Amino acid sequence: VPLQASGGGLVQPGGSLRLSCAASGGTFSAYSMAWFRQTPGKEREFVAAYTRNRGIRYHADSVKGRFTISRDNAKNTLYLQMTSLKPEDTAVYFCAASPLGLITSEVRRENNYDYWGQGTQVTVSS
């Protein structure tokens, strides 16, 4: 399923952004969805996931309480609401989709996701 991420930009520390990931084709509700992020020279890092079926949400400890993942199946769109942003949140953010009903031990592994968006840059700086 093709994915298109958007909503990134430059924001000051403490600010907020909302990322969107639009899916085209396929049945969006049939996919477990996730956000990952990556900075130069580092591996891609899990940020948050929203499983299909049971609709369980997961957030990385580093963003828990500040970021919230959500989805609107009617609009075929995944969101990531980011608040209290920190400079260390600066990264390229990717959305990803898996046709599987992922369980807790699986949601954080990027190789469980078959489809990826192109990434959107988030820069947190004063």
Short mmCIF file of C-alpha atoms in Angstrom, two decimals:
data_model
loop_
_atom_site.label_atom_id
_atom_site.label_comp_id
_atom_site.label_asym_id
_atom_site.label_seq_id
_atom_site.Cartn_x
_atom_site.Cartn_y
_atom_site.Cartn_z
CA VAL A 1 0.00 0.00 0.00
CA PRO A 2 1.59 3.32 -1.03
CA LEU A 3 2.17 5.67 1.91
CA GLN A 4 2.69 9.42 1.87
CA ALA A 5 3.98 11.12 5.01
CA SER A 6 3.62 14.85 5.59
CA GLY A 7 3.52 17.48 8.31
CA GLY A 8 7.18 17.81 9.21
CA GLY A 9 8.95 21.10 9.63
CA LEU A 10 11.00 23.34 11.87
CA VAL A 11 9.68 23.90 15.39
CA GLN A 12 11.09 25.41 18.56
CA PRO A 13 11.75 23.27 21.64
CA GLY A 14 8.52 22.79 23.54
CA GLY A 15 6.45 23.17 20.40
CA SER A 16 4.07 20.79 18.68
CA LEU A 17 3.61 19.18 15.28
CA ARG A 18 1.20 16.68 13.82
CA LEU A 19 2.44 14.24 11.22
CA SER A 20 0.08 12.55 8.79
CA CYS A 21 0.49 9.43 6.71
CA ALA A 22 -2.00 8.93 3.91
CA ALA A 23 -2.48 5.48 2.43
CA SER A 24 -3.79 4.86 -1.05
CA GLY A 25 -5.05 1.52 -2.27
CA GLY A 26 -5.73 -1.52 -0.16
CA THR A 27 -7.88 -1.68 2.95
CA PHE A 28 -6.26 0.65 5.45
CA SER A 29 -7.99 -0.91 8.44
CA ALA A 30 -6.38 -4.27 7.59
CA TYR A 31 -2.89 -2.94 8.34
CA SER A 32 -0.97 -2.47 11.52
CA MET A 33 0.66 0.94 11.26
CA ALA A 34 3.71 2.53 12.83
CA TRP A 35 6.03 5.49 12.95
CA PHE A 36 9.81 5.17 12.99
CA ARG A 37 12.47 7.85 12.91
CA GLN A 38 16.07 8.05 11.83
CA THR A 39 18.97 10.46 12.25
CA PRO A 40 22.14 10.43 10.14
CA GLY A 41 24.50 7.64 11.06
CA LYS A 42 22.00 5.88 13.30
CA GLU A 43 19.63 2.98 12.84
CA ARG A 44 15.94 3.55 12.36
CA GLU A 45 14.21 3.84 15.72
CA PHE A 46 10.71 2.76 16.66
CA VAL A 47 8.44 5.61 17.77
CA ALA A 48 4.86 4.32 17.93
CA ALA A 49 2.52 1.70 16.53
CA TYR A 50 -1.22 1.12 16.19
CA THR A 51 -2.21 -2.46 15.51
CA ARG A 52 -5.08 -3.60 13.36
CA ASN A 53 -7.94 -5.65 14.76
CA ARG A 54 -7.61 -4.96 18.48
CA GLY A 55 -6.34 -1.44 17.89
CA ILE A 56 -3.62 -1.54 20.55
CA ARG A 57 -1.29 1.47 20.67
CA TYR A 58 2.37 1.37 21.61
CA HIS A 59 4.78 4.24 22.21
CA ALA A 60 8.52 4.19 22.73
CA ASP A 61 9.60 5.16 26.22
CA SER A 62 11.44 8.17 24.82
CA VAL A 63 8.19 9.69 23.53
CA LYS A 64 5.62 8.32 25.96
CA GLY A 65 3.49 11.09 27.39
CA ARG A 66 4.53 13.51 24.63
CA PHE A 67 3.58 11.77 21.37
CA THR A 68 0.29 10.11 20.51
CA ILE A 69 -0.39 7.84 17.58
CA SER A 70 -3.88 7.67 16.13
CA ARG A 71 -5.58 6.54 12.97
CA ASP A 72 -8.72 7.38 11.02
CA ASN A 73 -9.67 4.33 8.99
CA ALA A 74 -12.42 6.25 7.17
CA LYS A 75 -9.79 8.70 5.88
CA ASN A 76 -7.07 6.07 5.34
CA THR A 77 -4.75 8.18 7.45
CA LEU A 78 -2.33 7.63 10.31
CA TYR A 79 -1.32 10.48 12.60
CA LEU A 80 1.41 11.27 15.09
CA GLN A 81 0.66 14.16 17.41
CA MET A 82 3.92 15.42 18.86
CA THR A 83 4.04 17.80 21.80
CA SER A 84 6.75 19.12 24.11
CA LEU A 85 9.25 18.55 21.35
CA LYS A 86 12.93 18.33 22.20
CA PRO A 87 16.02 18.83 20.05
CA GLU A 88 16.68 15.08 20.31
CA ASP A 89 13.39 14.46 18.48
CA THR A 90 15.00 15.88 15.35
CA ALA A 91 14.92 13.16 12.71
CA VAL A 92 13.32 11.99 9.51
CA TYR A 93 10.04 10.35 10.44
CA PHE A 94 8.73 7.39 8.43
CA CYS A 95 5.35 5.72 8.49
CA ALA A 96 5.11 2.01 7.87
CA ALA A 97 2.42 -0.61 7.31
CA SER A 98 2.18 -4.31 7.98
CA PRO A 99 -0.61 -6.63 6.83
CA LEU A 100 -0.12 -8.65 10.02
CA GLY A 101 -1.83 -8.34 13.35
CA LEU A 102 1.42 -7.63 15.18
CA ILE A 103 1.87 -8.54 18.81
CA THR A 104 3.83 -6.69 21.46
CA SER A 105 7.15 -8.37 20.70
CA GLU A 106 6.80 -7.58 16.99
CA VAL A 107 5.63 -3.98 16.70
CA ARG A 108 9.04 -2.44 17.34
CA ARG A 109 10.89 -4.40 14.63
CA GLU A 110 11.11 -2.59 11.31
CA ASN A 111 11.51 -5.80 9.33
CA ASN A 112 7.91 -6.70 10.26
CA TYR A 113 6.65 -3.83 8.12
CA ASP A 114 6.33 -4.30 4.36
CA TYR A 115 5.42 -0.81 3.21
CA TRP A 116 7.16 2.49 3.96
CA GLY A 117 6.49 6.12 3.25
CA GLN A 118 9.17 8.46 1.95
CA GLY A 119 9.82 10.22 5.27
CA THR A 120 9.22 13.73 6.53
CA GLN A 121 11.87 15.86 8.24
CA VAL A 122 11.23 17.16 11.75
CA THR A 123 13.73 19.67 13.11
CA VAL A 124 13.49 20.93 16.68
CA SER A 125 15.70 23.93 17.17
CA SER A 126 15.64 27.45 18.56
#
